[in-house]
Amino acid sequence: MKTALVVIDVQKYFVNENTQDLPSRIRDYINKNNFDFIIFSKEVNNKNSNFFKLLNWKKMFSSPDTDIHPTLSKFANSDNTFEKSTYSIFKAKGFLNFLKKHNISRLYFCGIDIDACVLASAFDAFDFGYEIKVLKDLSKSHSGKDLDEAALKIINKNLDKSGK
């Protein structure tokens, strides 16, 4: 069984007072644990995305906002970083093929935003039949603790074996 740590949207724009500790904590976790693969998602908005068209969100179009946080950039490269303009990494071009090609069956999710992109990616992974774990201590919302707590309730109820 091959494993992958999937680091969701730990990018310059999303690192703020609510998430500032995440990049170094994720880096330390990577250095202490063995995964077959480390994968990054990178939110890049565009005028055709529903974020722009339906939510009128006009952020995250280019560097430096879209850059992987410098603390983690040494782990990211063009082969393991998947751009998306949606909530879930599963909608990123080539992501599902990457998992299949490398026979990855177990996914560990962490990153920003636990209430949106981490959660959507975990639900999609579940629906596709992957064994998953959301690393709750390494996932936060850039919008604050209230959304962290709400997302954790949803994850515990719907995706965590110990929560049932």
mmCIF file of C-alpha atoms in Angstrom:
data_model
loop_
_atom_site.group_PDB
_atom_site.id
_atom_site.type_symbol
_atom_site.label_atom_id
_atom_site.label_comp_id
_atom_site.label_asym_id
_atom_site.label_seq_id
_atom_site.Cartn_x
_atom_site.Cartn_y
_atom_site.Cartn_z
ATOM 1 C CA MET A 1 0.000 0.000 0.000
ATOM 2 C CA LYS A 2 1.582 3.279 -1.124
ATOM 3 C CA THR A 3 0.902 6.427 0.844
ATOM 4 C CA ALA A 4 0.845 10.115 0.061
ATOM 5 C CA LEU A 5 0.742 13.201 2.207
ATOM 6 C CA VAL A 6 -1.490 15.692 0.394
ATOM 7 C CA VAL A 7 -0.731 19.267 1.434
ATOM 8 C CA ILE A 8 -3.672 21.456 0.488
ATOM 9 C CA ASP A 9 -3.185 25.132 -0.443
ATOM 10 C CA VAL A 10 -0.416 26.125 1.969
ATOM 11 C CA GLN A 11 0.243 29.231 -0.067
ATOM 12 C CA LYS A 12 1.402 32.733 0.786
ATOM 13 C CA TYR A 13 -2.075 34.266 0.526
ATOM 14 C CA PHE A 14 -3.675 31.819 2.969
ATOM 15 C CA VAL A 15 -0.969 32.032 5.640
ATOM 16 C CA ASN A 16 -2.104 34.638 8.163
ATOM 17 C CA GLU A 17 -2.478 35.013 11.948
ATOM 18 C CA ASN A 18 -4.804 31.977 12.014
ATOM 19 C CA THR A 19 -2.526 29.673 10.032
ATOM 20 C CA GLN A 20 0.983 31.076 10.523
ATOM 21 C CA ASP A 21 2.196 28.044 12.476
ATOM 22 C CA LEU A 22 1.071 25.482 9.877
ATOM 23 C CA PRO A 23 3.932 25.651 7.340
ATOM 24 C CA SER A 24 6.644 24.896 9.915
ATOM 25 C CA ARG A 25 4.520 22.250 11.647
ATOM 26 C CA ILE A 26 3.870 20.522 8.318
ATOM 27 C CA ARG A 27 7.571 20.752 7.421
ATOM 28 C CA ASP A 28 8.502 19.131 10.739
ATOM 29 C CA TYR A 29 5.885 16.417 10.183
ATOM 30 C CA ILE A 30 7.297 15.677 6.725
ATOM 31 C CA ASN A 31 10.814 15.437 8.156
ATOM 32 C CA LYS A 32 9.727 13.006 10.903
ATOM 33 C CA ASN A 33 7.475 10.732 8.818
ATOM 34 C CA ASN A 34 7.938 8.528 5.800
ATOM 35 C CA PHE A 35 5.527 8.853 2.892
ATOM 36 C CA ASP A 36 5.948 7.335 -0.527
ATOM 37 C CA PHE A 37 4.848 10.655 -2.008
ATOM 38 C CA ILE A 38 4.288 14.235 -0.904
ATOM 39 C CA ILE A 39 1.740 16.061 -3.046
ATOM 40 C CA PHE A 40 0.733 19.730 -3.072
ATOM 41 C CA SER A 41 -2.365 21.475 -4.306
ATOM 42 C CA LYS A 42 -2.069 25.051 -5.417
ATOM 43 C CA GLU A 43 -5.125 27.271 -5.734
ATOM 44 C CA VAL A 44 -4.891 29.502 -8.813
ATOM 45 C CA ASN A 45 -8.028 31.484 -9.500
ATOM 46 C CA ASN A 46 -9.134 32.503 -12.988
ATOM 47 C CA LYS A 47 -12.042 34.342 -14.608
ATOM 48 C CA ASN A 48 -13.719 31.056 -15.605
ATOM 49 C CA SER A 49 -13.753 29.622 -12.078
ATOM 50 C CA ASN A 50 -16.892 29.524 -9.986
ATOM 51 C CA PHE A 51 -14.951 31.383 -7.282
ATOM 52 C CA PHE A 52 -14.763 34.328 -9.684
ATOM 53 C CA LYS A 53 -18.094 33.911 -11.529
ATOM 54 C CA LEU A 54 -20.390 32.932 -8.644
ATOM 55 C CA LEU A 55 -18.635 34.193 -5.518
ATOM 56 C CA ASN A 56 -17.045 37.302 -7.070
ATOM 57 C CA TRP A 57 -13.719 36.336 -5.443
ATOM 58 C CA LYS A 58 -10.974 38.303 -7.138
ATOM 59 C CA LYS A 59 -7.902 37.004 -5.338
ATOM 60 C CA MET A 60 -5.240 34.345 -5.997
ATOM 61 C CA PHE A 61 -4.596 34.962 -9.687
ATOM 62 C CA SER A 62 -0.791 34.986 -9.635
ATOM 63 C CA SER A 63 2.457 35.016 -7.714
ATOM 64 C CA PRO A 64 3.293 35.861 -4.982
ATOM 65 C CA ASP A 65 -0.191 35.036 -3.599
ATOM 66 C CA THR A 66 -0.344 31.634 -5.307
ATOM 67 C CA ASP A 67 3.201 30.540 -4.352
ATOM 68 C CA ILE A 68 3.624 27.549 -2.070
ATOM 69 C CA HIS A 69 4.759 28.943 1.283
ATOM 70 C CA PRO A 70 8.585 29.232 1.360
ATOM 71 C CA THR A 71 8.809 26.914 4.381
ATOM 72 C CA LEU A 72 7.475 24.064 2.222
ATOM 73 C CA SER A 73 8.643 25.070 -1.251
ATOM 74 C CA LYS A 74 11.686 22.769 -1.145
ATOM 75 C CA PHE A 75 9.306 19.783 -1.087
ATOM 76 C CA ALA A 76 7.184 21.006 -4.024
ATOM 77 C CA ASN A 77 8.032 20.684 -7.707
ATOM 78 C CA SER A 78 6.265 20.509 -11.062
ATOM 79 C CA ASP A 79 5.775 16.732 -10.742
ATOM 80 C CA ASN A 80 4.034 16.776 -7.349
ATOM 81 C CA THR A 81 2.153 20.089 -7.428
ATOM 82 C CA PHE A 82 -1.320 20.237 -8.913
ATOM 83 C CA GLU A 83 -3.007 23.533 -9.760
ATOM 84 C CA LYS A 84 -6.725 23.849 -9.234
ATOM 85 C CA SER A 85 -9.398 26.532 -9.381
ATOM 86 C CA THR A 86 -11.894 24.474 -7.379
ATOM 87 C CA TYR A 87 -12.250 23.300 -3.808
ATOM 88 C CA SER A 88 -11.019 19.729 -4.337
ATOM 89 C CA ILE A 89 -7.607 18.628 -5.561
ATOM 90 C CA PHE A 90 -9.409 15.776 -7.322
ATOM 91 C CA LYS A 91 -10.546 18.292 -9.949
ATOM 92 C CA ALA A 92 -6.920 19.263 -10.713
ATOM 93 C CA LYS A 93 -5.653 18.114 -14.096
ATOM 94 C CA GLY A 94 -3.624 14.934 -13.789
ATOM 95 C CA PHE A 95 -4.112 14.361 -10.070
ATOM 96 C CA LEU A 96 -6.229 11.206 -10.234
ATOM 97 C CA ASN A 97 -3.953 9.784 -12.942
ATOM 98 C CA PHE A 98 -0.940 10.465 -10.708
ATOM 99 C CA LEU A 99 -2.522 8.475 -7.871
ATOM 100 C CA LYS A 100 -3.381 5.582 -10.178
ATOM 101 C CA LYS A 101 -0.007 5.572 -11.949
ATOM 102 C CA HIS A 102 1.835 5.345 -8.619
ATOM 103 C CA ASN A 103 -0.596 2.865 -7.016
ATOM 104 C CA ILE A 104 -1.313 5.198 -4.123
ATOM 105 C CA SER A 105 -4.162 3.909 -1.994
ATOM 106 C CA ARG A 106 -3.806 5.783 1.307
ATOM 107 C CA LEU A 107 -4.007 9.578 1.519
ATOM 108 C CA TYR A 108 -3.195 11.815 4.465
ATOM 109 C CA PHE A 109 -4.616 15.324 4.117
ATOM 110 C CA CYS A 110 -3.432 18.522 5.782
ATOM 111 C CA GLY A 111 -3.350 22.219 5.003
ATOM 112 C CA ILE A 112 -5.551 25.246 4.493
ATOM 113 C CA ASP A 113 -8.667 25.566 4.541
ATOM 114 C CA ILE A 114 -9.918 22.639 6.626
ATOM 115 C CA ASP A 115 -13.470 23.978 6.215
ATOM 116 C CA ALA A 116 -13.317 24.104 2.422
ATOM 117 C CA CYS A 117 -10.517 22.669 0.275
ATOM 118 C CA VAL A 118 -9.197 20.097 2.765
ATOM 119 C CA LEU A 119 -12.737 18.927 3.512
ATOM 120 C CA ALA A 120 -13.796 18.810 -0.164
ATOM 121 C CA SER A 121 -10.654 16.858 -1.086
ATOM 122 C CA ALA A 122 -11.196 14.388 1.751
ATOM 123 C CA PHE A 123 -14.826 13.813 0.707
ATOM 124 C CA ASP A 124 -13.781 13.240 -2.906
ATOM 125 C CA ALA A 125 -11.047 10.818 -1.799
ATOM 126 C CA PHE A 126 -13.624 8.923 0.243
ATOM 127 C CA ASP A 127 -16.011 8.799 -2.726
ATOM 128 C CA PHE A 128 -13.211 7.489 -4.986
ATOM 129 C CA GLY A 129 -12.509 4.686 -2.502
ATOM 130 C CA TYR A 130 -9.205 5.824 -1.043
ATOM 131 C CA GLU A 131 -8.264 5.129 2.533
ATOM 132 C CA ILE A 132 -7.985 8.568 4.084
ATOM 133 C CA LYS A 133 -6.985 10.415 7.195
ATOM 134 C CA VAL A 134 -7.311 14.140 7.793
ATOM 135 C CA LEU A 135 -4.418 15.301 9.957
ATOM 136 C CA LYS A 136 -6.522 17.536 12.141
ATOM 137 C CA ASP A 137 -3.587 19.069 14.020
ATOM 138 C CA LEU A 138 -2.041 20.126 10.696
ATOM 139 C CA SER A 139 -5.154 21.649 9.133
ATOM 140 C CA LYS A 140 -6.777 25.014 9.770
ATOM 141 C CA SER A 141 -9.014 27.631 8.251
ATOM 142 C CA HIS A 142 -7.429 30.955 7.388
ATOM 143 C CA SER A 143 -10.754 32.459 8.510
ATOM 144 C CA GLY A 144 -10.369 31.383 12.124
ATOM 145 C CA LYS A 145 -11.104 28.950 14.895
ATOM 146 C CA ASP A 146 -14.904 28.866 14.481
ATOM 147 C CA LEU A 147 -14.548 27.312 11.034
ATOM 148 C CA ASP A 148 -11.810 24.963 12.305
ATOM 149 C CA GLU A 149 -14.216 23.646 14.927
ATOM 150 C CA ALA A 150 -17.130 23.330 12.503
ATOM 151 C CA ALA A 151 -14.991 21.401 10.001
ATOM 152 C CA LEU A 152 -13.680 19.086 12.722
ATOM 153 C CA LYS A 153 -17.264 18.203 13.700
ATOM 154 C CA ILE A 154 -18.074 17.336 10.093
ATOM 155 C CA ILE A 155 -14.879 15.292 9.672
ATOM 156 C CA ASN A 156 -15.401 13.432 12.953
ATOM 157 C CA LYS A 157 -18.978 12.566 12.013
ATOM 158 C CA ASN A 158 -18.461 11.622 8.375
ATOM 159 C CA LEU A 159 -14.872 10.564 7.757
ATOM 160 C CA ASP A 160 -13.222 9.482 10.997
ATOM 161 C CA LYS A 161 -13.681 5.828 12.029
ATOM 162 C CA SER A 162 -13.146 6.742 15.664
ATOM 163 C CA GLY A 163 -15.881 9.393 15.438
ATOM 164 C CA LYS A 164 -18.707 6.942 14.776
#
